PDB file of C-alpha atoms in Angstrom:
ATOM      1  CA  MET A   3      24.122  21.193 -10.234  1.00 85.00           C
ATOM      2  CA  LYS A   4      21.665  19.046 -12.321  1.00 94.00           C
ATOM      3  CA  THR A   5      19.823  19.277 -15.189  1.00 98.00           C
ATOM      4  CA  ILE A   6      16.258  18.300 -15.345  1.00 98.00           C
ATOM      5  CA  LEU A   7      13.819  17.758 -17.784  1.00 98.00           C
ATOM      6  CA  LEU A   8      10.112  18.730 -16.695  1.00 98.00           C
ATOM      7  CA  THR A   9       7.622  18.252 -18.557  1.00 98.00           C
ATOM      8  CA  GLY A  10       3.824  19.163 -17.311  1.00 97.00           C
ATOM      9  CA  ALA A  11       5.927  22.144 -16.537  1.00 96.00           C
ATOM     10  CA  ASN A  12       3.143  24.545 -16.965  1.00 95.00           C
ATOM     11  CA  GLY A  13       0.700  22.410 -15.135  1.00 96.00           C
ATOM     12  CA  PHE A  14      -0.840  22.506 -11.538  1.00 96.00           C
ATOM     13  CA  LEU A  15       2.018  20.706 -10.197  1.00 97.00           C
ATOM     14  CA  GLY A  16       4.068  21.755 -12.434  1.00 97.00           C
ATOM     15  CA  LYS A  17       4.457  25.185 -11.866  1.00 97.00           C
ATOM     16  CA  SER A  18       5.182  24.256  -7.485  1.00 97.00           C
ATOM     17  CA  ILE A  19       7.699  22.208  -8.658  1.00 98.00           C
ATOM     18  CA  THR A  20       9.824  24.637 -11.309  1.00 97.00           C
ATOM     19  CA  LYS A  21       8.631  27.150  -8.180  1.00 96.00           C
ATOM     20  CA  GLU A  22      10.466  24.492  -6.092  1.00 97.00           C
ATOM     21  CA  LEU A  23      13.779  23.260  -8.060  1.00 97.00           C
ATOM     22  CA  ALA A  24      14.685  26.233 -10.612  1.00 94.00           C
ATOM     23  CA  ILE A  25      16.693  28.233  -8.323  1.00 93.00           C
ATOM     24  CA  ASN A  26      19.326  25.447  -8.218  1.00 94.00           C
ATOM     25  CA  HIS A  27      18.738  23.099 -11.024  1.00 97.00           C
ATOM     26  CA  TYR A  28      18.677  23.863 -14.598  1.00 97.00           C
ATOM     27  CA  LEU A  29      15.437  23.362 -14.845  1.00 97.00           C
ATOM     28  CA  ILE A  30      14.205  21.828 -18.880  1.00 98.00           C
ATOM     29  CA  GLY A  31      10.105  21.908 -19.235  1.00 98.00           C
ATOM     30  CA  LEU A  32       8.093  21.749 -21.851  1.00 98.00           C
ATOM     31  CA  SER A  33       4.375  21.798 -21.998  1.00 97.00           C
ATOM     32  CA  ARG A  34       2.015  22.584 -24.989  1.00 95.00           C
ATOM     33  CA  THR A  35       2.530  26.601 -24.284  1.00 93.00           C
ATOM     34  CA  VAL A  36       5.497  27.523 -22.515  1.00 91.00           C
ATOM     35  CA  GLY A  37       9.188  26.218 -21.965  1.00 92.00           C
ATOM     36  CA  ASP A  38      12.157  25.717 -23.046  1.00 96.00           C
ATOM     37  CA  TYR A  39       9.741  23.625 -25.402  1.00 97.00           C
ATOM     38  CA  ARG A  40       6.862  23.828 -26.472  1.00 97.00           C
ATOM     39  CA  LEU A  41       4.687  20.413 -28.133  1.00 97.00           C
ATOM     40  CA  SER A  42       1.864  18.052 -27.611  1.00 97.00           C
ATOM     41  CA  LEU A  43       3.786  14.839 -26.362  1.00 98.00           C
ATOM     42  CA  GLU A  44       0.563  12.785 -27.902  1.00 97.00           C
ATOM     43  CA  LYS A  45       1.230  14.104 -31.359  1.00 97.00           C
ATOM     44  CA  GLU A  46       4.757  14.213 -31.812  1.00 97.00           C
ATOM     45  CA  ILE A  47       8.030  12.848 -30.476  1.00 98.00           C
ATOM     46  CA  PRO A  48       9.955  15.636 -29.607  1.00 98.00           C
ATOM     47  CA  ASN A  49      13.275  16.461 -30.207  1.00 97.00           C
ATOM     48  CA  LEU A  50      15.493  16.787 -26.842  1.00 98.00           C
ATOM     49  CA  LYS A  51      18.952  18.885 -27.132  1.00 96.00           C
ATOM     50  CA  GLN A  52      20.498  17.468 -24.961  1.00 96.00           C
ATOM     51  CA  LYS A  53      21.599  14.189 -22.069  1.00 97.00           C
ATOM     52  CA  PHE A  54      19.393  14.342 -19.151  1.00 98.00           C
ATOM     53  CA  ASN A  55      20.652  14.214 -15.047  1.00 98.00           C
ATOM     54  CA  LEU A  56      16.557  14.223 -14.245  1.00 98.00           C
ATOM     55  CA  VAL A  57      13.409  13.529 -15.599  1.00 98.00           C
ATOM     56  CA  ILE A  58      10.383  14.129 -14.737  1.00 98.00           C
ATOM     57  CA  HIS A  59       7.255  14.024 -16.123  1.00 98.00           C
ATOM     58  CA  ALA A  60       4.329  14.875 -14.737  1.00 98.00           C
ATOM     59  CA  ALA A  61       2.623  16.169 -18.328  1.00 98.00           C
ATOM     60  CA  GLY A  62      -1.255  14.216 -18.839  1.00 96.00           C
ATOM     61  CA  LYS A  63      -4.527  14.637 -18.818  1.00 94.00           C
ATOM     62  CA  ALA A  64      -6.566  14.861 -16.141  1.00 90.00           C
ATOM     63  CA  HIS A  65     -10.136  16.707 -14.141  1.00 74.00           C
ATOM     64  CA  SER A  66     -12.467  15.844 -16.887  1.00 75.00           C
ATOM     65  CA  ILE A  67     -15.719  13.267 -16.958  1.00 76.00           C
ATOM     66  CA  PRO A  68     -15.776  12.163 -21.201  1.00 78.00           C
ATOM     67  CA  ARG A  69     -19.439  12.062 -22.464  1.00 77.00           C
ATOM     68  CA  THR A  70     -17.615  10.679 -25.758  1.00 85.00           C
ATOM     69  CA  VAL A  71     -15.734   7.890 -27.187  1.00 87.00           C
ATOM     70  CA  THR A  72     -13.714  10.810 -28.591  1.00 88.00           C
ATOM     71  CA  GLU A  73     -13.123  12.818 -24.927  1.00 87.00           C
ATOM     72  CA  LYS A  74     -12.245   9.067 -23.573  1.00 89.00           C
ATOM     73  CA  ASN A  75      -9.430   8.730 -25.848  1.00 94.00           C
ATOM     74  CA  GLU A  76      -8.107  11.402 -25.181  1.00 95.00           C
ATOM     75  CA  PHE A  77      -6.883  10.724 -21.884  1.00 96.00           C
ATOM     76  CA  TYR A  78      -5.143   7.326 -24.192  1.00 96.00           C
ATOM     77  CA  ASP A  79      -3.658   9.591 -25.934  1.00 97.00           C
ATOM     78  CA  VAL A  80      -2.047  12.072 -23.945  1.00 97.00           C
ATOM     79  CA  ASN A  81      -1.728   9.986 -20.902  1.00 98.00           C
ATOM     80  CA  VAL A  82      -0.308   6.607 -22.357  1.00 98.00           C
ATOM     81  CA  LEU A  83       1.313   7.537 -26.282  1.00 98.00           C
ATOM     82  CA  GLY A  84       2.695  11.011 -24.265  1.00 98.00           C
ATOM     83  CA  THR A  85       4.173   8.870 -22.112  1.00 98.00           C
ATOM     84  CA  GLN A  86       5.701   6.733 -25.818  1.00 98.00           C
ATOM     85  CA  ASN A  87       6.732   9.465 -27.274  1.00 98.00           C
ATOM     86  CA  LEU A  88       9.021  11.162 -24.468  1.00 98.00           C
ATOM     87  CA  LEU A  89      10.859   7.915 -24.128  1.00 98.00           C
ATOM     88  CA  LYS A  90      11.434   8.116 -27.907  1.00 98.00           C
ATOM     89  CA  GLY A  91      13.043  11.590 -27.214  1.00 98.00           C
ATOM     90  CA  LEU A  92      15.156  10.418 -24.717  1.00 98.00           C
ATOM     91  CA  ASP A  93      16.180   7.764 -26.722  1.00 98.00           C
ATOM     92  CA  LYS A  94      17.587   9.493 -28.745  1.00 97.00           C
ATOM     93  CA  VAL A  95      20.289  12.415 -26.725  1.00 97.00           C
ATOM     94  CA  GLY A  96      20.669   9.191 -24.364  1.00 96.00           C
ATOM     95  CA  VAL A  97      18.773   8.076 -20.391  1.00 97.00           C
ATOM     96  CA  PRO A  98      19.181  10.092 -18.068  1.00 98.00           C
ATOM     97  CA  GLU A  99      20.516   8.897 -14.437  1.00 98.00           C
ATOM     98  CA  GLN A 100      17.124   8.698 -13.047  1.00 98.00           C
ATOM     99  CA  PHE A 101      13.382   8.739 -13.591  1.00 98.00           C
ATOM    100  CA  VAL A 102      10.046  10.436 -11.663  1.00 98.00           C
ATOM    101  CA  PHE A 103       5.840   9.834 -12.980  1.00 98.00           C
ATOM    102  CA  ILE A 104       3.132  11.156 -11.805  1.00 98.00           C
ATOM    103  CA  SER A 105       1.328   9.030 -11.691  1.00 98.00           C
ATOM    104  CA  SER A 106      -2.317   8.378  -9.411  1.00 98.00           C
ATOM    105  CA  VAL A 107      -3.834   7.091  -7.062  1.00 98.00           C
ATOM    106  CA  SER A 108      -6.820   5.840  -9.677  1.00 97.00           C
ATOM    107  CA  VAL A 109      -4.736   3.532 -10.326  1.00 98.00           C
ATOM    108  CA  TYR A 110      -6.086   1.692  -7.734  1.00 98.00           C
ATOM    109  CA  GLY A 111      -9.694   1.816  -9.099  1.00 97.00           C
ATOM    110  CA  GLN A 112     -11.826   2.329  -6.462  1.00 96.00           C
ATOM    111  CA  GLU A 113     -13.965   4.442  -5.211  1.00 93.00           C
ATOM    112  CA  SER A 114     -14.958   3.813  -1.071  1.00 96.00           C
ATOM    113  CA  GLY A 115     -11.832   2.073   1.568  1.00 97.00           C
ATOM    114  CA  SER A 116      -9.511   3.149   3.901  1.00 97.00           C
ATOM    115  CA  ASP A 117      -5.838   2.977   4.048  1.00 98.00           C
ATOM    116  CA  ILE A 118      -4.860   1.136   0.551  1.00 98.00           C
ATOM    117  CA  ASN A 119      -0.990   0.703   0.366  1.00 98.00           C
ATOM    118  CA  GLU A 120       1.602  -0.338  -3.088  1.00 98.00           C
ATOM    119  CA  GLU A 121      -0.021  -3.319  -2.855  1.00 98.00           C
ATOM    120  CA  HIS A 122      -3.183  -3.501  -3.494  1.00 98.00           C
ATOM    121  CA  PRO A 123      -3.399  -4.666  -7.081  1.00 98.00           C
ATOM    122  CA  LEU A 124      -4.084  -2.079 -10.294  1.00 98.00           C
ATOM    123  CA  GLU A 125      -8.073  -2.027 -10.427  1.00 98.00           C
ATOM    124  CA  ALA A 126      -9.203   1.014 -12.558  1.00 97.00           C
ATOM    125  CA  LYS A 127     -11.800   0.146 -15.276  1.00 95.00           C
ATOM    126  CA  ASP A 128     -11.718   4.349 -16.273  1.00 94.00           C
ATOM    127  CA  PRO A 129     -10.296   5.648 -19.403  1.00 95.00           C
ATOM    128  CA  TYR A 130      -8.114   8.012 -16.397  1.00 96.00           C
ATOM    129  CA  GLY A 131      -7.024   5.163 -14.436  1.00 97.00           C
ATOM    130  CA  LEU A 132      -6.202   2.880 -17.279  1.00 97.00           C
ATOM    131  CA  SER A 133      -3.927   5.603 -18.513  1.00 97.00           C
ATOM    132  CA  LYS A 134      -1.998   5.902 -15.056  1.00 98.00           C
ATOM    133  CA  ILE A 135      -1.562   2.548 -16.246  1.00 98.00           C
ATOM    134  CA  GLY A 136      -0.390   1.803 -18.874  1.00 98.00           C
ATOM    135  CA  ALA A 137       1.720   5.145 -18.551  1.00 98.00           C
ATOM    136  CA  GLU A 138       3.932   3.003 -15.422  1.00 98.00           C
ATOM    137  CA  VAL A 139       4.150   0.411 -17.483  1.00 98.00           C
ATOM    138  CA  LEU A 140       5.597   1.907 -20.224  1.00 98.00           C
ATOM    139  CA  VAL A 141       7.892   3.744 -18.219  1.00 98.00           C
ATOM    140  CA  THR A 142       8.496   1.043 -15.614  1.00 98.00           C
ATOM    141  CA  GLU A 143      10.235  -1.555 -18.619  1.00 98.00           C
ATOM    142  CA  TRP A 144      11.829   1.337 -20.499  1.00 98.00           C
ATOM    143  CA  CYS A 145      14.289   2.319 -16.694  1.00 98.00           C
ATOM    144  CA  ASN A 146      14.804  -1.379 -16.086  1.00 98.00           C
ATOM    145  CA  LYS A 147      15.973  -2.200 -19.374  1.00 98.00           C
ATOM    146  CA  ASN A 148      17.733   0.781 -19.626  1.00 98.00           C
ATOM    147  CA  LYS A 149      19.118   0.143 -16.149  1.00 98.00           C
ATOM    148  CA  VAL A 150      17.622   4.035 -15.165  1.00 98.00           C
ATOM    149  CA  VAL A 151      15.974   4.618 -11.316  1.00 98.00           C
ATOM    150  CA  CYS A 152      12.481   4.845 -11.460  1.00 98.00           C
ATOM    151  CA  SER A 153      10.409   6.525  -9.122  1.00 98.00           C
ATOM    152  CA  ILE A 154       7.106   6.475  -9.682  1.00 98.00           C
ATOM    153  CA  LEU A 155       4.624   8.917  -7.571  1.00 98.00           C
ATOM    154  CA  ARG A 156       1.076   7.264  -6.822  1.00 98.00           C
ATOM    155  CA  LEU A 157      -0.838  10.963  -5.684  1.00 98.00           C
ATOM    156  CA  PRO A 158      -4.675  11.711  -4.154  1.00 97.00           C
ATOM    157  CA  LEU A 159      -5.891  15.323  -4.708  1.00 96.00           C
ATOM    158  CA  LEU A 160      -3.471  18.128  -4.911  1.00 97.00           C
ATOM    159  CA  VAL A 161      -3.979  21.558  -2.884  1.00 97.00           C
ATOM    160  CA  GLY A 162      -2.455  24.893  -3.479  1.00 96.00           C
ATOM    161  CA  LYS A 163      -2.961  27.597  -4.973  1.00 93.00           C
ATOM    162  CA  ASN A 164      -5.734  27.684  -7.412  1.00 91.00           C
ATOM    163  CA  PRO A 165      -6.088  24.270  -8.166  1.00 92.00           C
ATOM    164  CA  PRO A 166      -8.186  22.168 -10.954  1.00 89.00           C
ATOM    165  CA  GLY A 167     -10.803  19.308 -10.495  1.00 86.00           C
ATOM    166  CA  ASN A 168     -12.465  19.077  -7.323  1.00 87.00           C
ATOM    167  CA  LEU A 169     -11.244  21.378  -4.947  1.00 91.00           C
ATOM    168  CA  GLY A 170     -11.265  23.847  -6.453  1.00 92.00           C
ATOM    169  CA  ALA A 171     -14.890  23.489  -7.597  1.00 90.00           C
ATOM    170  CA  MET A 172     -15.685  23.262  -4.213  1.00 92.00           C
ATOM    171  CA  ILE A 173     -13.269  26.972  -3.428  1.00 93.00           C
ATOM    172  CA  LYS A 174     -15.068  28.399  -5.772  1.00 93.00           C
ATOM    173  CA  ALA A 175     -18.667  26.963  -4.148  1.00 92.00           C
ATOM    174  CA  ILE A 176     -17.412  28.601  -1.226  1.00 94.00           C
ATOM    175  CA  ASP A 177     -16.642  31.567  -2.323  1.00 92.00           C
ATOM    176  CA  LYS A 178     -19.040  32.662  -3.896  1.00 92.00           C
ATOM    177  CA  GLY A 179     -21.798  30.709  -1.240  1.00 91.00           C
ATOM    178  CA  TYR A 180     -23.982  27.780  -2.844  1.00 90.00           C
ATOM    179  CA  TYR A 181     -21.181  25.133  -0.544  1.00 91.00           C
ATOM    180  CA  PHE A 182     -22.836  22.177   1.446  1.00 90.00           C
ATOM    181  CA  ASN A 183     -22.015  19.603   2.831  1.00 93.00           C
ATOM    182  CA  ILE A 184     -23.408  15.581   2.648  1.00 90.00           C
ATOM    183  CA  GLY A 185     -25.299  14.457   5.997  1.00 87.00           C
ATOM    184  CA  GLY A 186     -22.051  16.577   7.752  1.00 91.00           C
ATOM    185  CA  GLY A 187     -20.266  15.763   5.913  1.00 92.00           C
ATOM    186  CA  GLN A 188     -17.942  12.963   7.610  1.00 94.00           C
ATOM    187  CA  ALA A 189     -16.611  11.563   4.915  1.00 95.00           C
ATOM    188  CA  ARG A 190     -12.808  11.757   4.568  1.00 97.00           C
ATOM    189  CA  LYS A 191     -10.777  11.489   1.153  1.00 97.00           C
ATOM    190  CA  SER A 192      -6.556  11.433   0.767  1.00 98.00           C
ATOM    191  CA  MET A 193      -4.642  14.345   0.143  1.00 97.00           C
ATOM    192  CA  VAL A 194      -1.159  16.118  -0.061  1.00 98.00           C
ATOM    193  CA  VAL A 195      -0.129  20.123  -0.880  1.00 98.00           C
ATOM    194  CA  ALA A 196       1.534  19.768  -3.781  1.00 98.00           C
ATOM    195  CA  GLU A 197       4.664  22.300  -2.766  1.00 97.00           C
ATOM    196  CA  ASP A 198       5.509  19.437  -0.364  1.00 98.00           C
ATOM    197  CA  VAL A 199       5.751  17.264  -3.394  1.00 98.00           C
ATOM    198  CA  ALA A 200       7.862  19.488  -5.323  1.00 98.00           C
ATOM    199  CA  ALA A 201      10.108  20.280  -2.675  1.00 97.00           C
ATOM    200  CA  PHE A 202      10.510  16.370  -2.056  1.00 98.00           C
ATOM    201  CA  ILE A 203      11.196  14.674  -6.157  1.00 98.00           C
ATOM    202  CA  THR A 204      15.350  15.081  -6.051  1.00 96.00           C
ATOM    203  CA  LYS A 205      15.063  13.131  -3.038  1.00 96.00           C
ATOM    204  CA  VAL A 206      13.351  10.184  -3.215  1.00 98.00           C
ATOM    205  CA  ALA A 207      14.648  10.242  -7.366  1.00 98.00           C
ATOM    206  CA  SER A 208      18.056   9.381  -6.053  1.00 96.00           C
ATOM    207  CA  LEU A 209      15.648   5.744  -4.420  1.00 96.00           C
ATOM    208  CA  GLY A 210      13.259   4.675  -6.972  1.00 98.00           C
ATOM    209  CA  GLY A 211      10.517   3.030  -5.966  1.00 98.00           C
ATOM    210  CA  THR A 212       7.007   4.113  -6.056  1.00 98.00           C
ATOM    211  CA  TYR A 213       5.442   5.723  -3.257  1.00 98.00           C
ATOM    212  CA  ASN A 214       1.554   6.696  -2.127  1.00 98.00           C
ATOM    213  CA  LEU A 215       2.538  10.489  -1.335  1.00 98.00           C
ATOM    214  CA  THR A 216      -1.126  11.606   1.740  1.00 98.00           C
ATOM    215  CA  ASP A 217      -0.099  13.916   4.251  1.00 98.00           C
ATOM    216  CA  GLY A 218      -1.482  11.113   6.655  1.00 97.00           C
ATOM    217  CA  VAL A 219      -4.716  13.156   7.856  1.00 97.00           C
ATOM    218  CA  HIS A 220      -6.960  12.368   5.347  1.00 98.00           C
ATOM    219  CA  PRO A 221      -9.076  15.327   6.045  1.00 97.00           C
ATOM    220  CA  ASP A 222     -13.577  14.426   5.989  1.00 96.00           C
ATOM    221  CA  PHE A 223     -15.501  17.239   4.062  1.00 95.00           C
ATOM    222  CA  SER A 224     -16.626  19.301   6.263  1.00 95.00           C
ATOM    223  CA  GLU A 225     -12.764  19.512   8.566  1.00 96.00           C
ATOM    224  CA  LEU A 226     -11.553  20.364   4.655  1.00 95.00           C
ATOM    225  CA  SER A 227     -14.729  22.700   4.138  1.00 95.00           C
ATOM    226  CA  ILE A 228     -14.933  25.426   7.844  1.00 95.00           C
ATOM    227  CA  ALA A 229     -10.773  25.672   7.196  1.00 95.00           C
ATOM    228  CA  ILE A 230     -11.711  26.623   3.477  1.00 95.00           C
ATOM    229  CA  SER A 231     -14.588  28.614   4.273  1.00 95.00           C
ATOM    230  CA  LYS A 232     -12.615  31.144   7.617  1.00 93.00           C
ATOM    231  CA  GLN A 233      -9.990  31.449   5.044  1.00 92.00           C
ATOM    232  CA  LYS A 234     -11.868  32.791   2.390  1.00 92.00           C
ATOM    233  CA  LYS A 235     -14.138  34.879   5.149  1.00 92.00           C
ATOM    234  CA  LYS A 236     -17.277  33.352   4.203  1.00 93.00           C
ATOM    235  CA  LYS A 237     -20.077  31.996   6.855  1.00 91.00           C
ATOM    236  CA  THR A 238     -19.548  27.545   7.239  1.00 90.00           C
ATOM    237  CA  PRO A 239     -21.121  25.570   5.032  1.00 90.00           C
ATOM    238  CA  LEU A 240     -25.356  24.568   5.423  1.00 88.00           C
ATOM    239  CA  ASN A 241     -25.484  20.358   5.890  1.00 89.00           C
ATOM    240  CA  LEU A 242     -27.878  19.489   3.392  1.00 84.00           C
ATOM    241  CA  PRO A 243     -29.922  16.010   6.084  1.00 85.00           C
ATOM    242  CA  LEU A 244     -29.078  12.155   3.753  1.00 82.00           C
ATOM    243  CA  PHE A 245     -31.779  10.717   3.216  1.00 80.00           C
ATOM    244  CA  ILE A 246     -32.323  13.530   1.423  1.00 83.00           C
ATOM    245  CA  THR A 247     -29.688  13.436  -1.041  1.00 78.00           C
ATOM    246  CA  MET A 248     -30.338   9.640  -1.298  1.00 80.00           C
ATOM    247  CA  LEU A 249     -34.263  11.121  -3.161  1.00 82.00           C
ATOM    248  CA  LEU A 250     -32.373  13.397  -4.838  1.00 78.00           C
ATOM    249  CA  GLY A 251     -30.178  10.414  -6.209  1.00 75.00           C
ATOM    250  CA  TYR A 252     -33.273   8.502  -6.975  1.00 80.00           C
ATOM    251  CA  ALA A 253     -34.510  10.966  -8.865  1.00 81.00           C
ATOM    252  CA  GLY A 254     -31.217  11.236 -11.335  1.00 79.00           C
ATOM    253  CA  ASP A 255     -31.289   8.287 -11.844  1.00 81.00           C
ATOM    254  CA  ILE A 256     -34.592   7.762 -12.831  1.00 84.00           C
ATOM    255  CA  LEU A 257     -33.467  11.372 -15.248  1.00 81.00           C
ATOM    256  CA  GLY A 258     -30.132   9.098 -16.405  1.00 80.00           C
ATOM    257  CA  ASP A 259     -27.552  11.537 -17.957  1.00 71.00           C
ATOM    258  CA  LYS A 260     -29.161  14.130 -18.203  1.00 69.00           C
ATOM    259  CA  ALA A 261     -29.159  14.445 -13.814  1.00 68.00           C
ATOM    260  CA  PRO A 262     -26.331  16.857 -12.291  1.00 69.00           C
ATOM    261  CA  ILE A 263     -26.291  13.680  -9.972  1.00 75.00           C
ATOM    262  CA  ASN A 264     -27.594  10.383  -9.168  1.00 78.00           C
ATOM    263  CA  SER A 265     -27.237   8.053  -6.250  1.00 82.00           C
ATOM    264  CA  SER A 266     -23.571   5.851  -7.353  1.00 79.00           C
ATOM    265  CA  LYS A 267     -22.231   9.992  -7.919  1.00 78.00           C
ATOM    266  CA  ILE A 268     -23.380  10.314  -3.956  1.00 80.00           C
ATOM    267  CA  LYS A 269     -21.776   7.064  -2.479  1.00 84.00           C
ATOM    268  CA  LYS A 270     -19.038   7.984  -4.623  1.00 82.00           C
ATOM    269  CA  ILE A 271     -18.996  11.889  -2.449  1.00 85.00           C
ATOM    270  CA  THR A 272     -19.337  10.163   1.275  1.00 89.00           C
ATOM    271  CA  SER A 273     -17.493   7.152   1.267  1.00 93.00           C
ATOM    272  CA  ASP A 274     -14.400   7.092   3.205  1.00 97.00           C
ATOM    273  CA  LEU A 275     -11.044   6.953  -0.151  1.00 97.00           C
ATOM    274  CA  THR A 276      -7.732   7.396   2.501  1.00 98.00           C
ATOM    275  CA  PHE A 277      -4.281   5.521   1.472  1.00 98.00           C
ATOM    276  CA  ASN A 278      -1.764   4.596   2.779  1.00 98.00           C
ATOM    277  CA  ASP A 279       1.629   5.939   2.664  1.00 98.00           C
ATOM    278  CA  ALA A 280       3.615   4.106   5.833  1.00 98.00           C
ATOM    279  CA  LYS A 281       6.052   3.033   2.345  1.00 98.00           C
ATOM    280  CA  VAL A 282       7.255   6.147   1.727  1.00 98.00           C
ATOM    281  CA  ARG A 283       7.600   7.917   5.113  1.00 98.00           C
ATOM    282  CA  GLU A 284       9.607   3.752   7.188  1.00 97.00           C
ATOM    283  CA  LEU A 285      12.186   4.355   3.659  1.00 97.00           C
ATOM    284  CA  LEU A 286      11.988   7.879   3.453  1.00 97.00           C
ATOM    285  CA  GLY A 287      11.425  10.957   6.053  1.00 96.00           C
ATOM    286  CA  TRP A 288       7.949  11.689   4.490  1.00 98.00           C
ATOM    287  CA  HIS A 289       6.504  14.021   7.103  1.00 97.00           C
ATOM    288  CA  PRO A 290       4.703  16.187   5.066  1.00 98.00           C
ATOM    289  CA  GLN A 291       2.461  18.670   6.721  1.00 97.00           C
ATOM    290  CA  SER A 292      -1.088  18.834   7.112  1.00 97.00           C
ATOM    291  CA  VAL A 293      -3.616  20.331   4.357  1.00 97.00           C
ATOM    292  CA  LEU A 294      -6.374  21.547   7.102  1.00 96.00           C
ATOM    293  CA  GLU A 295      -3.088  23.938   8.309  1.00 95.00           C
ATOM    294  CA  TYR A 296      -1.665  24.510   4.262  1.00 96.00           C
ATOM    295  CA  LEU A 297      -5.251  26.172   4.393  1.00 93.00           C
ATOM    296  CA  LYS A 298      -5.507  28.379   7.466  1.00 90.00           C
ATOM    297  CA  ASN A 299      -1.834  30.160   6.686  1.00 90.00           C
ATOM    298  CA  ASN A 300      -2.449  30.095   3.417  1.00 89.00           C
ATOM    299  CA  SER A 301      -4.578  32.540   0.391  1.00 82.00           C
ATOM    300  CA  LEU A 302      -6.351  29.875  -1.809  1.00 79.00           C
TER     301      LEU A 302
END
């Protein structure tokens, strides 16, 4: 039985990790509001009471678009300074044998592209992506210095019950009847089921390395919306022709920040963005469930 420290224990992925690992391991949780340690990592170094076999660092700030300098800085504070303070806390009690950092495909800095693998340059320029790159560097250097087995998991959109972010907004819109696809909803996006990531963590922790994790299917918006609609017993979403959406985008360009949509957002929505996870499949036998199958068989 491993002694495991999980940061972000009350987060979306953290809850799945807790459910998966708490049965067979001594799991210690750290978050702002629940768990054995309750604190904000960006504000203080945790006063840890024991040494851990494995640390899973899932705490972080995501799922928001910063509109002010203060909001932009929060990504650095939470994701970089928070990571730095965690590592300082671990230094005081003794380093773990293994460290797993939950990162994001946002580090690649791409709004479109297909089959992007781990060798792609880290070109993020947005506050979230930059903060994840900074945290990856801190974790990698610390693990190398202390001879800790280091795993970095770069995740795309996470799927599960009551998901945050864009998927949560999409489910809500379908449930309320105001969701529609754009241009047939043909853009494909990489996704992965949160419980599959949680179940895989202890396996990858023993080997180390940097990996993309996806379901390997990369459903398009049309497939995704139909699966959610069927699960919710709602009508199949309508489709808005691309040329109409583009006109709305041009209008948004003229209106500026006040507009809910612009040409850039439309291009992002209608472009493929998929990531290659052949590396982890070949080395560690990663075989997750299809997101579409998950949506058909589970309530949201």
